[in-house]
mmCIF file of C-alpha atoms and ligand atoms in Angstrom:
data_model
loop_
_atom_site.group_PDB
_atom_site.id
_atom_site.type_symbol
_atom_site.label_atom_id
_atom_site.label_comp_id
_atom_site.label_asym_id
_atom_site.label_seq_id
_atom_site.Cartn_x
_atom_site.Cartn_y
_atom_site.Cartn_z
ATOM 1 C CA MET A 1 43.231 79.853 124.203
ATOM 2 C CA GLY A 2 46.577 80.581 125.430
ATOM 3 C CA ARG A 3 47.389 83.338 127.651
ATOM 4 C CA TYR A 4 49.994 84.964 124.861
ATOM 5 C CA ASP A 5 48.681 83.840 122.285
ATOM 6 C CA ALA A 6 47.344 87.125 120.842
ATOM 7 C CA LEU A 7 51.595 88.339 121.037
ATOM 8 C CA ILE A 8 52.835 85.131 119.598
ATOM 9 C CA TYR A 9 50.706 85.987 116.506
ATOM 10 C CA VAL A 10 51.406 89.627 116.407
ATOM 11 C CA MET A 11 55.701 88.154 116.656
ATOM 12 C CA GLN A 12 55.051 85.498 113.856
ATOM 13 C CA ARG A 13 53.282 88.115 111.595
ATOM 14 C CA ALA A 14 56.572 90.966 112.007
ATOM 15 C CA ALA A 15 59.035 88.094 111.626
ATOM 16 C CA ASP A 16 57.209 86.842 107.993
ATOM 17 C CA LYS A 17 57.875 89.472 107.158
ATOM 18 C CA ALA A 18 61.005 90.903 107.867
ATOM 19 C CA ALA A 19 61.761 86.955 107.109
ATOM 20 C CA ARG A 20 60.520 87.482 103.503
ATOM 21 C CA ARG A 21 62.263 90.978 103.303
ATOM 22 C CA LEU A 22 65.487 89.577 104.425
ATOM 23 C CA GLN A 23 65.641 86.307 101.838
ATOM 24 C CA ARG A 24 65.845 89.058 98.998
ATOM 25 C CA ASP A 25 68.148 91.005 100.718
ATOM 26 C CA PHE A 26 70.158 87.816 101.255
ATOM 27 C CA GLY A 27 69.780 87.172 97.957
ATOM 28 C CA GLU A 28 71.602 90.419 96.604
ATOM 29 C CA VAL A 29 74.226 89.383 99.130
ATOM 30 C CA GLU A 30 75.373 86.325 97.712
ATOM 31 C CA ASN A 31 75.455 88.814 94.511
ATOM 32 C CA LEU A 32 78.070 91.196 96.116
ATOM 33 C CA GLN A 33 80.951 88.356 97.796
ATOM 34 C CA PRO A 34 83.077 88.959 94.937
ATOM 35 C CA SER A 35 83.885 92.666 95.479
ATOM 36 C CA ARG A 36 86.319 94.106 96.984
ATOM 37 C CA LYS A 37 84.460 95.874 99.940
ATOM 38 C CA GLY A 38 81.865 93.078 99.955
ATOM 39 C CA PRO A 39 78.149 93.961 101.482
ATOM 40 C CA ALA A 40 79.276 95.062 104.582
ATOM 41 C CA ASP A 41 77.668 99.000 104.056
ATOM 42 C CA PHE A 42 74.675 97.949 102.260
ATOM 43 C CA VAL A 43 73.658 95.305 105.584
ATOM 44 C CA THR A 44 74.340 97.782 107.671
ATOM 45 C CA VAL A 45 71.307 99.293 105.815
ATOM 46 C CA ALA A 46 69.475 96.598 105.880
ATOM 47 C CA ASP A 47 69.768 95.662 109.447
ATOM 48 C CA GLN A 48 68.399 99.086 110.207
ATOM 49 C CA ARG A 49 65.916 98.203 107.362
ATOM 50 C CA THR A 50 64.988 95.319 109.720
ATOM 51 C CA GLN A 51 64.951 96.592 112.635
ATOM 52 C CA ALA A 52 62.673 99.863 111.920
ATOM 53 C CA LEU A 53 59.931 97.403 109.642
ATOM 54 C CA LEU A 54 59.592 95.729 112.666
ATOM 55 C CA TYR A 55 59.663 98.290 115.438
ATOM 56 C CA GLU A 56 56.192 99.848 113.491
ATOM 57 C CA GLU A 57 55.129 96.865 113.114
ATOM 58 C CA LEU A 58 55.159 96.135 116.417
ATOM 59 C CA MET A 59 54.601 99.317 117.767
ATOM 60 C CA HIS A 60 50.853 99.734 115.650
ATOM 61 C CA ALA A 61 50.242 96.953 117.796
ATOM 62 C CA ARG A 62 51.261 96.740 121.640
ATOM 63 C CA PRO A 63 52.132 101.110 121.962
ATOM 64 C CA ASP A 64 53.002 100.966 125.100
ATOM 65 C CA TYR A 65 55.266 98.187 124.937
ATOM 66 C CA GLY A 66 58.764 99.975 125.089
ATOM 67 C CA PHE A 67 60.947 99.035 122.490
ATOM 68 C CA ILE A 68 64.817 98.023 123.449
ATOM 69 C CA GLY A 69 66.404 96.856 119.602
ATOM 70 C CA GLU A 70 70.018 96.164 118.246
ATOM 71 C CA GLU A 71 69.790 99.205 115.810
ATOM 72 C CA SER A 72 68.826 101.917 117.646
ATOM 73 C CA GLU A 73 68.828 103.645 121.238
ATOM 74 C CA PRO A 74 66.880 101.677 124.254
ATOM 75 C CA ASP A 75 63.075 102.829 124.684
ATOM 76 C CA PRO A 76 62.738 100.822 127.917
ATOM 77 C CA ARG A 77 58.894 100.810 130.084
ATOM 78 C CA ASP A 78 57.837 97.838 132.335
ATOM 79 C CA ILE A 79 56.401 95.881 129.382
ATOM 80 C CA ASN A 80 59.464 95.698 126.604
ATOM 81 C CA TRP A 81 60.364 93.824 123.143
ATOM 82 C CA ILE A 82 63.129 92.648 123.079
ATOM 83 C CA VAL A 83 63.952 92.528 119.061
ATOM 84 C CA ASP A 84 67.411 92.062 117.219
ATOM 85 C CA PRO A 85 67.063 92.366 113.340
ATOM 86 C CA ILE A 86 69.542 90.334 112.519
ATOM 87 C CA ASP A 87 71.605 87.907 114.388
ATOM 88 C CA GLY A 88 73.955 86.208 112.999
ATOM 89 C CA THR A 89 75.322 89.263 111.219
ATOM 90 C CA THR A 90 78.808 88.253 110.235
ATOM 91 C CA ASN A 91 77.546 85.306 109.238
ATOM 92 C CA PHE A 92 75.283 87.498 106.615
ATOM 93 C CA ILE A 93 77.394 89.513 105.407
ATOM 94 C CA HIS A 94 79.249 86.904 104.545
ATOM 95 C CA GLY A 95 76.593 84.782 102.664
ATOM 96 C CA ILE A 96 76.670 82.260 105.365
ATOM 97 C CA PRO A 97 73.069 80.943 105.552
ATOM 98 C CA HIS A 98 72.638 81.241 109.271
ATOM 99 C CA PHE A 99 71.079 83.693 110.241
ATOM 100 C CA CYS A 100 67.409 84.542 112.041
ATOM 101 C CA ILE A 101 65.361 87.226 113.223
ATOM 102 C CA SER A 102 64.770 86.985 117.402
ATOM 103 C CA ILE A 103 61.541 89.301 118.776
ATOM 104 C CA ALA A 104 61.309 88.548 123.161
ATOM 105 C CA VAL A 105 58.810 89.834 124.473
ATOM 106 C CA GLU A 106 60.341 90.800 128.768
ATOM 107 C CA ASP A 107 57.720 92.543 131.402
ATOM 108 C CA ARG A 108 59.301 93.598 134.503
ATOM 109 C CA GLY A 109 62.734 91.389 133.969
ATOM 110 C CA GLN A 110 60.692 88.473 132.671
ATOM 111 C CA ILE A 111 60.755 87.134 129.492
ATOM 112 C CA VAL A 112 57.371 85.873 128.678
ATOM 113 C CA ALA A 113 57.089 85.436 125.807
ATOM 114 C CA GLY A 114 59.809 84.524 121.907
ATOM 115 C CA LEU A 115 60.320 83.643 118.849
ATOM 116 C CA VAL A 116 63.502 83.477 116.450
ATOM 117 C CA HIS A 117 62.254 83.054 112.207
ATOM 118 C CA ASP A 118 65.153 81.331 110.713
ATOM 119 C CA PRO A 119 64.127 82.519 107.176
ATOM 120 C CA ILE A 120 66.944 80.661 104.901
ATOM 121 C CA LYS A 121 65.691 76.842 106.894
ATOM 122 C CA GLN A 122 62.584 78.183 107.095
ATOM 123 C CA GLU A 123 62.094 77.157 110.596
ATOM 124 C CA VAL A 124 60.242 79.327 113.211
ATOM 125 C CA PHE A 125 60.563 78.305 117.049
ATOM 126 C CA TRP A 126 58.368 79.920 119.653
ATOM 127 C CA ALA A 127 57.331 79.648 122.953
ATOM 128 C CA SER A 128 55.234 81.878 125.698
ATOM 129 C CA LYS A 129 56.068 81.382 129.691
ATOM 130 C CA GLY A 130 54.687 78.266 131.284
ATOM 131 C CA GLY A 131 53.080 77.230 127.185
ATOM 132 C CA GLY A 132 56.344 75.362 125.778
ATOM 133 C CA ALA A 133 58.361 75.878 123.099
ATOM 134 C CA PHE A 134 57.753 74.816 119.095
ATOM 135 C CA CYS A 135 59.610 74.757 115.837
ATOM 136 C CA ASN A 136 56.913 75.333 113.374
ATOM 137 C CA GLN A 137 54.286 73.063 115.484
ATOM 138 C CA ARG A 138 56.585 70.528 116.394
ATOM 139 C CA ARG A 139 56.913 70.554 120.810
ATOM 140 C CA LEU A 140 59.986 70.582 121.293
ATOM 141 C CA ARG A 141 62.767 69.203 124.060
ATOM 142 C CA VAL A 142 65.369 69.124 125.053
ATOM 143 C CA SER A 143 67.956 66.531 124.964
ATOM 144 C CA SER A 144 67.938 62.892 126.426
ATOM 145 C CA ARG A 145 71.919 62.625 126.731
ATOM 146 C CA SER A 146 73.524 62.707 130.086
ATOM 147 C CA HIS A 147 77.123 61.427 128.750
ATOM 148 C CA LEU A 148 79.032 63.981 127.953
ATOM 149 C CA MET A 149 81.565 61.769 124.973
ATOM 150 C CA ASP A 150 77.784 61.735 123.580
ATOM 151 C CA CYS A 151 77.262 65.958 123.482
ATOM 152 C CA VAL A 152 77.291 67.817 121.415
ATOM 153 C CA ILE A 153 78.340 71.694 122.457
ATOM 154 C CA ALA A 154 77.476 75.196 121.380
ATOM 155 C CA THR A 155 79.691 77.962 121.430
ATOM 156 C CA GLY A 156 80.583 81.357 120.916
ATOM 157 C CA CYS A 157 84.235 82.718 120.859
ATOM 158 C CA PRO A 158 85.106 86.201 120.916
ATOM 159 C CA PHE A 159 87.046 87.838 117.558
ATOM 160 C CA ALA A 160 88.189 91.129 117.123
ATOM 161 C CA GLY A 161 86.876 93.983 119.577
ATOM 162 C CA HIS A 162 84.727 91.539 121.209
ATOM 163 C CA GLY A 163 85.529 89.694 124.255
ATOM 164 C CA GLN A 164 88.808 87.947 125.608
ATOM 165 C CA THR A 165 90.226 84.946 124.343
ATOM 166 C CA ALA A 166 91.720 84.090 127.326
ATOM 167 C CA PRO A 167 88.995 82.478 130.115
ATOM 168 C CA PHE A 168 87.536 81.202 126.863
ATOM 169 C CA LEU A 169 90.521 79.595 125.679
ATOM 170 C CA LYS A 170 90.438 78.434 129.241
ATOM 171 C CA SER A 171 86.834 76.736 129.013
ATOM 172 C CA LEU A 172 87.325 75.339 126.266
ATOM 173 C CA ASN A 173 90.203 73.576 127.129
ATOM 174 C CA GLN A 174 88.132 72.366 130.360
ATOM 175 C CA ILE A 175 85.218 70.673 127.966
ATOM 176 C CA MET A 176 86.610 70.056 124.667
ATOM 177 C CA GLY A 177 88.359 67.318 125.366
ATOM 178 C CA LYS A 178 85.015 65.541 127.079
ATOM 179 C CA VAL A 179 82.632 65.900 124.543
ATOM 180 C CA ALA A 180 81.465 64.498 120.591
ATOM 181 C CA GLY A 181 81.840 67.836 119.524
ATOM 182 C CA ILE A 182 81.997 71.760 119.640
ATOM 183 C CA ARG A 183 80.329 73.723 117.272
ATOM 184 C CA ARG A 184 80.822 77.419 116.659
ATOM 185 C CA PHE A 185 77.653 78.212 114.038
ATOM 186 C CA GLY A 186 77.381 82.187 114.585
ATOM 187 C CA SER A 187 73.714 83.004 115.833
ATOM 188 C CA ALA A 188 73.608 82.684 120.044
ATOM 189 C CA ALA A 189 68.943 83.009 119.567
ATOM 190 C CA LEU A 190 69.665 79.865 116.844
ATOM 191 C CA ASP A 191 72.247 78.532 119.576
ATOM 192 C CA LEU A 192 69.737 78.300 122.229
ATOM 193 C CA CYS A 193 67.069 77.124 119.644
ATOM 194 C CA TYR A 194 69.291 73.862 118.871
ATOM 195 C CA VAL A 195 69.493 72.791 122.751
ATOM 196 C CA ALA A 196 65.774 73.147 123.292
ATOM 197 C CA ALA A 197 65.147 71.684 120.135
ATOM 198 C CA GLY A 198 67.718 68.593 121.368
ATOM 199 C CA ARG A 199 70.202 68.761 118.234
ATOM 200 C CA TYR A 200 72.935 70.541 120.933
ATOM 201 C CA ASP A 201 72.716 69.300 124.739
ATOM 202 C CA GLY A 202 74.478 72.558 125.406
ATOM 203 C CA TYR A 203 75.647 76.351 125.245
ATOM 204 C CA PHE A 204 78.280 78.704 126.876
ATOM 205 C CA GLU A 205 78.795 81.674 126.125
ATOM 206 C CA ASP A 206 80.148 85.142 127.508
ATOM 207 C CA HIS A 207 79.188 89.050 126.309
ATOM 208 C CA LEU A 208 76.504 88.665 125.276
ATOM 209 C CA LYS A 209 73.343 91.216 124.430
ATOM 210 C CA SER A 210 70.545 91.226 125.531
ATOM 211 C CA TRP A 211 68.444 91.127 122.171
ATOM 212 C CA ASP A 212 71.015 87.419 121.311
ATOM 213 C CA ILE A 213 69.611 85.600 123.824
ATOM 214 C CA ALA A 214 65.879 87.069 124.975
ATOM 215 C CA ALA A 215 63.553 84.750 123.113
ATOM 216 C CA GLY A 216 66.411 81.443 122.870
ATOM 217 C CA LEU A 217 66.292 81.971 126.879
ATOM 218 C CA LEU A 218 62.620 81.491 127.411
ATOM 219 C CA MET A 219 62.413 78.785 124.269
ATOM 220 C CA VAL A 220 64.917 76.679 126.295
ATOM 221 C CA THR A 221 63.344 76.698 129.390
ATOM 222 C CA GLU A 222 60.363 75.759 127.864
ATOM 223 C CA ALA A 223 61.699 72.867 126.708
ATOM 224 C CA GLY A 224 62.722 71.609 130.127
ATOM 225 C CA GLY A 225 66.152 72.996 129.889
ATOM 226 C CA LEU A 226 68.065 74.837 132.339
ATOM 227 C CA VAL A 227 69.724 78.955 131.929
ATOM 228 C CA THR A 228 71.772 80.282 134.069
ATOM 229 C CA ASP A 229 74.664 82.506 133.853
ATOM 230 C CA PHE A 230 77.768 81.845 134.996
ATOM 231 C CA GLY A 231 77.944 82.267 138.505
ATOM 232 C CA GLY A 232 74.007 79.826 138.113
ATOM 233 C CA LYS A 233 72.082 83.030 138.037
ATOM 234 C CA ASP A 234 69.620 84.323 136.714
ATOM 235 C CA THR A 235 71.223 87.679 135.198
ATOM 236 C CA MET A 236 71.845 86.512 131.775
ATOM 237 C CA LEU A 237 70.183 89.254 130.412
ATOM 238 C CA ASP A 238 72.005 91.679 132.234
ATOM 239 C CA SER A 239 75.986 90.127 132.615
ATOM 240 C CA GLY A 240 75.896 89.148 128.845
ATOM 241 C CA GLN A 241 76.401 85.775 130.182
ATOM 242 C CA ILE A 242 74.683 82.330 129.110
ATOM 243 C CA VAL A 243 75.023 78.585 129.862
ATOM 244 C CA ALA A 244 72.040 76.939 128.358
ATOM 245 C CA GLY A 245 71.571 72.886 128.542
ATOM 246 C CA ASN A 246 69.692 70.113 129.704
ATOM 247 C CA ARG A 247 69.433 68.347 133.432
ATOM 248 C CA ALA A 248 73.179 66.770 133.381
ATOM 249 C CA VAL A 249 74.934 68.484 130.863
ATOM 250 C CA HIS A 250 74.289 71.940 131.945
ATOM 251 C CA PRO A 251 75.589 71.762 135.716
ATOM 252 C CA PHE A 252 79.140 70.477 133.899
ATOM 253 C CA LEU A 253 78.801 73.433 131.600
ATOM 254 C CA GLN A 254 78.161 75.891 134.669
ATOM 255 C CA GLU A 255 81.275 73.838 136.917
ATOM 256 C CA ASN A 256 83.881 74.150 134.144
ATOM 257 C CA VAL A 257 83.273 77.530 132.159
HETATM 258 C C1 LIP B 1 75.909 88.149 117.403
HETATM 259 C C2 LIP B 1 75.912 86.177 118.116
HETATM 260 C C3 LIP B 1 77.025 85.381 117.583
HETATM 261 C C4 LIP B 1 78.060 85.998 118.827
HETATM 262 C C5 LIP B 1 78.530 87.361 118.647
HETATM 263 C C6 LIP B 1 77.401 88.516 118.268
HETATM 264 P P1 LIP B 1 75.150 89.744 115.961
HETATM 265 O O1 LIP B 1 75.278 88.581 117.194
HETATM 266 O O2 LIP B 1 74.207 86.207 117.785
HETATM 267 O O3 LIP B 1 76.570 84.327 117.777
HETATM 268 O O4 LIP B 1 78.748 84.636 119.175
HETATM 269 O O5 LIP B 1 78.437 87.879 120.298
HETATM 270 O O6 LIP B 1 76.272 88.521 119.189
HETATM 271 O O7 LIP B 1 75.827 91.045 116.667
HETATM 272 O O8 LIP B 1 74.996 89.140 114.548
HETATM 273 O O9 LIP B 1 73.817 90.304 116.283
#
């Protein structure tokens, strides 16, 4: 038995329940696509309902934990649930099947357990401190690619009302000409899981929230990768900056963001 097995079980059970609801909601969103207003209001309600379900399940199992979630005022304590009911909300609204539920446990500033559930591809990524990272039952390792020209790098770019275009374009300009490809899939939590799984070789983004990255960053470190802020420090949850990658790619990204 690993130290955090019981916690992972609690997260798994809560996320499975929430994922079944999101699968149904996503079906409805696909039906709403042609309507002029689109499904935005419906998704806001789905987002809140999913967080309420996760809150109930997680707080029932660990009533002494605090709760920090995208859809509510934070209620932090020594140990906290950090929850994003839908990471990749814009994808969800547009009927693009790439989004997830992200749940992490933070113990006095350190992420000790994390789970990311992709209800469409039915991939559950999970990790615990010192216990490794997994996708379903498969152990994860970051990629071993070290030649930049073979590497695929993920990122997230600024959009209306969010982030600054100029610094992002400067970083992109320094990176994109040297690598095999850049991807912007729209879910920071899944971007980090894909780095942990060796699908992406690296990832960088600014202006994120703790619930977007808390679970995913543990996934990367437990899969043998490196995660820092843009300055090479450990402030990701507060600064919202993140650079992740295998040990060869991380230093290159960090120098160029
Ligand atoms: C989103 C991210 C996305 C990022 C956005 C946003 P949300 O989270 O995961 O990749 O670029 O800044 O934070 O709003 O869907 O939970």
